[in-house]
Short mmCIF file of C-alpha atoms in Angstrom, two decimals:
data_model
loop_
_atom_site.label_atom_id
_atom_site.label_comp_id
_atom_site.label_asym_id
_atom_site.label_seq_id
_atom_site.Cartn_x
_atom_site.Cartn_y
_atom_site.Cartn_z
CA UNK G 1 2.28 279.49 -242.55
CA UNK G 2 2.17 279.93 -246.29
CA UNK G 3 -0.29 282.51 -247.64
CA UNK G 4 -2.09 279.97 -249.84
CA UNK G 5 -2.43 277.62 -246.88
CA UNK G 6 -3.82 280.40 -244.69
CA UNK G 7 -6.38 281.32 -247.33
CA UNK G 8 -7.38 277.69 -247.77
CA UNK G 9 -7.84 277.23 -244.04
CA UNK G 10 -9.86 280.42 -243.68
CA UNK G 11 -12.07 279.46 -246.63
CA UNK G 12 -12.68 276.03 -245.14
CA UNK G 13 -13.54 277.45 -241.73
CA UNK G 14 -15.80 280.08 -243.32
CA UNK G 15 -17.75 277.61 -245.45
CA UNK G 16 -18.14 275.04 -242.68
CA UNK G 17 -19.15 277.81 -240.28
CA UNK G 18 -21.86 279.07 -242.63
CA UNK G 19 -23.20 275.55 -243.20
CA UNK G 20 -23.13 274.71 -239.50
CA UNK G 21 -24.74 278.03 -238.59
CA UNK G 22 -27.52 277.41 -241.10
CA UNK G 23 -28.29 274.03 -239.55
CA UNK G 24 -28.26 275.56 -236.06
CA UNK G 25 -30.74 278.24 -237.18
CA UNK G 26 -33.00 275.55 -238.63
CA UNK G 27 -32.71 273.62 -235.37
CA UNK G 28 -33.77 276.73 -233.44
CA UNK G 29 -36.76 277.25 -235.74
CA UNK G 30 -37.81 273.63 -235.34
CA UNK G 31 -37.37 273.78 -231.57
CA UNK G 32 -39.63 276.83 -231.34
CA UNK G 33 -42.28 275.18 -233.53
CA UNK G 34 -41.77 277.15 -236.74
CA UNK G 35 -40.62 273.94 -238.46
CA UNK G 36 -41.67 270.38 -237.55
CA UNK G 37 -40.67 269.92 -233.93
CA UNK G 38 -39.18 266.47 -234.43
CA UNK G 39 -36.63 267.81 -236.92
CA UNK G 40 -34.67 270.02 -234.53
CA UNK G 41 -32.42 267.25 -233.23
CA UNK G 42 -31.54 266.23 -236.81
CA UNK G 43 -30.59 269.80 -237.70
CA UNK G 44 -28.58 270.10 -234.48
CA UNK G 45 -26.56 266.98 -235.24
CA UNK G 46 -25.99 267.96 -238.86
CA UNK G 47 -24.75 271.35 -237.64
CA UNK G 48 -22.33 269.68 -235.22
CA UNK G 49 -21.05 267.39 -237.96
CA UNK G 50 -20.58 270.33 -240.35
CA UNK G 51 -18.68 272.25 -237.67
CA UNK G 52 -16.45 269.35 -236.59
CA UNK G 53 -15.75 267.38 -239.75
CA UNK G 54 -14.16 269.72 -242.32
CA UNK G 55 -11.68 271.44 -240.02
CA UNK G 56 -11.04 268.27 -238.01
CA UNK G 57 -9.96 266.26 -241.05
CA UNK G 58 -8.11 269.26 -242.50
CA UNK G 59 -6.11 269.66 -239.27
CA UNK G 60 -5.32 265.93 -239.26
CA UNK G 61 -4.15 266.09 -242.88
CA UNK G 62 -1.91 269.07 -242.16
CA UNK G 63 -0.48 267.33 -239.11
CA UNK G 64 0.44 264.28 -241.20
CA UNK G 65 1.96 266.52 -243.87
CA UNK G 66 4.13 268.22 -241.26
CA UNK G 67 5.17 264.83 -239.89
CA UNK G 68 6.23 263.67 -243.34
CA UNK G 69 8.24 266.86 -243.91
CA UNK G 70 9.97 266.68 -240.54
CA UNK G 71 10.70 262.96 -240.81
CA UNK G 72 13.21 263.45 -243.65
CA UNK G 73 14.64 266.80 -242.55
CA UNK G 74 17.40 265.29 -240.33
CA UNK G 75 18.54 263.17 -243.30
CA UNK G 76 18.80 266.32 -245.44
CA UNK G 77 20.96 268.11 -242.87
CA UNK G 78 23.15 265.04 -242.36
CA UNK G 79 23.74 264.66 -246.11
CA UNK G 80 24.80 268.32 -246.45
CA UNK G 81 27.09 268.03 -243.44
CA UNK G 82 28.69 264.84 -244.77
CA UNK G 83 29.34 266.36 -248.20
CA UNK G 84 30.70 269.57 -246.67
CA UNK G 85 32.93 267.59 -244.35
CA UNK G 86 34.26 265.76 -247.40
CA UNK G 87 35.57 269.02 -248.85
CA UNK G 88 32.65 270.39 -250.87
CA UNK G 89 31.30 273.89 -250.41
CA UNK G 90 27.85 274.32 -248.86
CA UNK G 91 26.47 275.30 -252.27
CA UNK G 92 27.85 272.12 -253.85
CA UNK G 93 26.72 269.99 -250.90
CA UNK G 94 23.14 271.33 -251.14
CA UNK G 95 23.14 270.77 -254.91
CA UNK G 96 24.18 267.14 -254.45
CA UNK G 97 21.60 266.67 -251.68
CA UNK G 98 18.91 268.03 -254.04
CA UNK G 99 19.46 264.99 -256.28
CA UNK G 100 18.33 262.72 -253.46
CA UNK G 101 14.83 261.74 -252.45
CA UNK G 102 13.37 263.24 -249.28
CA UNK G 103 9.69 262.55 -249.75
CA UNK G 104 7.45 265.60 -249.42
CA UNK G 105 10.54 267.68 -248.56
CA UNK G 106 12.16 267.09 -251.97
CA UNK G 107 10.53 270.04 -253.86
CA UNK G 108 11.62 272.48 -251.16
CA UNK G 109 15.16 271.07 -251.16
CA UNK G 110 15.39 271.53 -254.91
CA UNK G 111 14.10 275.11 -254.65
CA UNK G 112 16.85 275.77 -252.13
CA UNK G 113 19.45 274.31 -254.51
CA UNK G 114 18.12 276.52 -257.33
CA UNK G 115 18.44 279.60 -255.14
CA UNK G 116 22.01 278.67 -254.26
CA UNK G 117 22.80 278.34 -257.98
CA UNK G 118 21.66 281.97 -258.35
CA UNK G 119 24.41 283.02 -255.89
CA UNK G 120 22.06 283.37 -252.90
CA UNK G 121 24.02 282.83 -249.68
CA UNK G 122 23.58 279.52 -247.89
CA UNK G 123 22.19 281.16 -244.75
CA UNK G 124 19.64 283.17 -246.77
CA UNK G 125 18.60 280.12 -248.81
CA UNK G 126 18.21 278.13 -245.60
CA UNK G 127 16.10 280.90 -244.05
CA UNK G 128 13.84 280.98 -247.12
CA UNK G 129 13.60 277.19 -246.95
CA UNK G 130 12.41 277.47 -243.35
CA UNK G 131 9.87 280.16 -244.28
CA UNK G 132 8.40 277.94 -247.00
CA UNK G 133 8.21 274.74 -244.95
CA UNK G 134 7.21 276.39 -241.67
CA UNK G 135 7.12 273.42 -239.34
CA UNK G 136 8.22 273.68 -235.68
CA UNK G 137 11.11 271.24 -236.03
CA UNK G 138 12.51 272.84 -239.19
CA UNK G 139 12.25 276.36 -237.79
CA UNK G 140 13.96 275.27 -234.56
CA UNK G 141 16.85 273.61 -236.39
CA UNK G 142 17.30 276.43 -238.92
CA UNK G 143 17.30 279.03 -236.15
CA UNK G 144 20.04 277.07 -234.37
CA UNK G 145 22.11 276.82 -237.56
CA UNK G 146 21.78 280.51 -238.41
CA UNK G 147 22.70 281.63 -234.90
CA UNK G 148 25.78 279.37 -234.92
CA UNK G 149 26.72 280.68 -238.36
CA UNK G 150 26.55 284.30 -237.15
CA UNK G 151 28.67 283.46 -234.11
CA UNK G 152 31.38 281.89 -236.30
CA UNK G 153 30.95 278.26 -235.28
CA UNK G 154 31.89 275.24 -237.41
CA UNK G 155 29.12 274.84 -239.96
CA UNK G 156 29.66 271.11 -240.31
CA UNK G 157 29.44 270.50 -236.56
CA UNK G 158 26.38 272.70 -236.30
CA UNK G 159 24.63 270.85 -239.13
CA UNK G 160 25.44 267.47 -237.59
CA UNK G 161 24.27 268.65 -234.18
CA UNK G 162 21.03 270.05 -235.61
CA UNK G 163 20.42 266.81 -237.52
CA UNK G 164 21.01 264.75 -234.38
CA UNK G 165 18.74 267.00 -232.32
CA UNK G 166 15.98 266.84 -234.94
CA UNK G 167 16.26 263.05 -235.18
CA UNK G 168 16.04 262.64 -231.41
CA UNK G 169 12.94 264.86 -231.31
CA UNK G 170 11.28 262.80 -234.05
CA UNK G 171 12.17 259.56 -232.28
CA UNK G 172 10.60 260.85 -229.08
CA UNK G 173 7.49 261.95 -230.97
CA UNK G 174 7.17 258.58 -232.68
CA UNK G 175 7.62 256.76 -229.38
CA UNK G 176 5.00 258.97 -227.73
CA UNK G 177 2.58 258.47 -230.62
CA UNK G 178 2.97 254.70 -230.45
CA UNK G 179 2.48 254.62 -226.70
CA UNK G 180 -0.44 257.04 -226.55
CA UNK G 181 -2.10 255.42 -229.54
CA UNK G 182 -3.10 252.60 -227.19
CA UNK G 183 -4.93 255.12 -225.01
CA UNK G 184 -6.76 256.42 -228.06
CA UNK G 185 -8.03 252.89 -228.66
CA UNK G 186 -9.13 252.74 -225.03
CA UNK G 187 -11.08 256.00 -225.49
CA UNK G 188 -12.90 254.51 -228.49
CA UNK G 189 -13.67 251.33 -226.56
CA UNK G 190 -15.04 253.42 -223.69
CA UNK G 191 -17.26 255.36 -226.06
CA UNK G 192 -18.63 252.24 -227.73
CA UNK G 193 -19.34 250.67 -224.35
CA UNK G 194 -21.23 253.80 -223.27
CA UNK G 195 -23.12 253.91 -226.57
CA UNK G 196 -24.03 250.22 -226.29
CA UNK G 197 -25.29 250.61 -222.74
CA UNK G 198 -27.34 253.69 -223.69
CA UNK G 199 -28.81 251.89 -226.72
CA UNK G 200 -29.75 248.84 -224.65
CA UNK G 201 -31.35 250.98 -221.94
CA UNK G 202 -33.38 252.85 -224.53
CA UNK G 203 -34.38 249.80 -226.58
CA UNK G 204 -35.08 247.34 -223.74
CA UNK G 205 -35.83 249.18 -220.51
CA UNK G 206 -37.33 252.49 -221.58
CA UNK G 207 -40.37 250.91 -223.32
CA UNK G 208 -41.12 248.87 -220.18
CA UNK G 209 -40.89 251.96 -218.00
CA UNK G 210 -43.18 253.90 -220.34
CA UNK G 211 -45.67 251.01 -220.45
CA UNK G 212 -45.67 250.72 -216.65
CA UNK G 213 -46.14 254.47 -216.29
CA UNK G 214 -49.01 254.44 -218.74
CA UNK G 215 -50.63 251.53 -216.89
CA UNK G 216 -50.38 253.43 -213.62
CA UNK G 217 -51.91 256.49 -215.23
CA UNK G 218 -54.77 254.43 -216.68
CA UNK G 219 -55.38 252.73 -213.35
CA UNK G 220 -55.34 255.98 -211.45
CA UNK G 221 -57.62 257.68 -213.96
CA UNK G 222 -60.22 254.94 -214.11
CA UNK G 223 -62.33 256.56 -211.38
CA UNK G 224 -60.80 260.03 -211.85
CA UNK G 225 -59.25 259.96 -208.40
CA UNK G 226 -55.66 259.28 -209.43
CA UNK G 227 -53.04 257.63 -207.28
CA UNK G 228 -51.34 259.53 -204.51
CA UNK G 229 -47.67 260.25 -205.17
CA UNK G 230 -47.85 259.52 -208.91
CA UNK G 231 -47.49 262.36 -211.41
CA UNK G 232 -50.37 263.00 -213.73
CA UNK G 233 -48.11 263.21 -216.81
CA UNK G 234 -47.27 259.93 -218.54
CA UNK G 235 -43.65 259.38 -219.52
CA UNK G 236 -42.87 259.67 -223.24
CA UNK G 237 -40.56 257.20 -225.02
CA UNK G 238 -39.32 260.01 -227.25
CA UNK G 239 -38.05 261.84 -224.19
CA UNK G 240 -35.95 258.82 -223.27
CA UNK G 241 -34.59 258.69 -226.81
CA UNK G 242 -33.64 262.36 -226.67
CA UNK G 243 -31.98 261.95 -223.28
CA UNK G 244 -29.82 258.98 -224.27
CA UNK G 245 -29.09 260.47 -227.67
CA UNK G 246 -27.85 263.78 -226.24
CA UNK G 247 -25.82 261.90 -223.62
CA UNK G 248 -24.12 259.91 -226.41
CA UNK G 249 -23.43 263.09 -228.41
CA UNK G 250 -21.88 264.86 -225.41
CA UNK G 251 -19.86 261.73 -224.61
CA UNK G 252 -18.65 261.59 -228.22
CA UNK G 253 -17.60 265.24 -228.23
CA UNK G 254 -15.64 264.88 -225.01
CA UNK G 255 -14.06 261.53 -225.84
CA UNK G 256 -12.97 262.78 -229.26
CA UNK G 257 -11.14 265.76 -227.81
CA UNK G 258 -9.54 263.54 -225.16
CA UNK G 259 -8.39 261.13 -227.88
CA UNK G 260 -6.75 264.03 -229.73
CA UNK G 261 -5.01 265.27 -226.60
CA UNK G 262 -3.73 261.82 -225.70
CA UNK G 263 -2.61 260.94 -229.22
CA UNK G 264 -0.99 264.21 -230.33
CA UNK G 265 -1.22 266.70 -227.46
CA UNK G 266 -3.52 268.97 -229.49
CA UNK G 267 -7.26 269.27 -228.90
CA UNK G 268 -7.93 270.37 -232.51
CA UNK G 269 -6.65 267.02 -233.75
CA UNK G 270 -9.40 265.37 -231.72
CA UNK G 271 -12.17 267.06 -233.72
CA UNK G 272 -12.15 264.29 -236.33
CA UNK G 273 -12.62 261.73 -233.54
CA UNK G 274 -15.51 263.79 -232.19
CA UNK G 275 -17.01 263.93 -235.69
CA UNK G 276 -16.87 260.15 -236.04
CA UNK G 277 -18.36 259.53 -232.60
CA UNK G 278 -21.18 262.04 -233.05
CA UNK G 279 -21.93 260.58 -236.50
CA UNK G 280 -22.08 257.06 -235.06
CA UNK G 281 -24.38 258.22 -232.25
CA UNK G 282 -26.64 259.97 -234.77
CA UNK G 283 -26.91 256.89 -236.99
CA UNK G 284 -27.58 254.55 -234.05
CA UNK G 285 -30.33 256.60 -232.38
CA UNK G 286 -31.90 258.27 -235.42
CA UNK G 287 -31.99 255.34 -237.82
CA UNK G 288 -31.24 252.03 -236.09
CA UNK G 289 -33.32 252.34 -232.92
#
């Protein structure tokens, strides 16, 4: 990974960690009574959102950037192989390829062509290209090409084979993403169904239960004798709200990670889904109910 990218990621994690930690400390103070007791759940949710959101969306953005880079890489290798097969040297073939358009990969292709114009060997320029891009598919293909070059194989055949291999991998990834994307939708539907059921239970049934409990307490306390088998503590509607709210938050965290695993095979790419689900749960229970 590029040094600038590593620094950016570390800075993002550090800032979001400090912000999230601050909210968690405030939540602890509120829970112990130092701050207003009702505020602790708000601080807790804000801390979760601060911890999940920045890195979750950053990881998703980086994943899409890598996909865009890898999508055009097989075309770049095929163009070089075709030009080389037509009689051009690898330096000339790379220079011609640099005039083409490869999306986000274009600046790196042109840097490689510039290095070749400075009499850098093709294998060294390709290795530097791989070090700058640093995506799994590019590194795999470049490693294959360099090993074949050291063993004395046909460069054109190796380039064509690497391009074909990279294209097949991207096709499989795209097919998997399309198929598993349906399961991601199912995960969201499951979460919204759970959230709707929890909201209905809290809004419709919990007040009736609390009212019935209070009536029983009043009836039992009318003569001070109480009713056998009934607790002396009346149920609190706020406790029901907290229970359903925390259940929705936990459900959102788990479903988000599952959505990331199903969609991309990486749990970190599910953090943005968790952020959205926790945020929706927070809005529903803290402001709408």
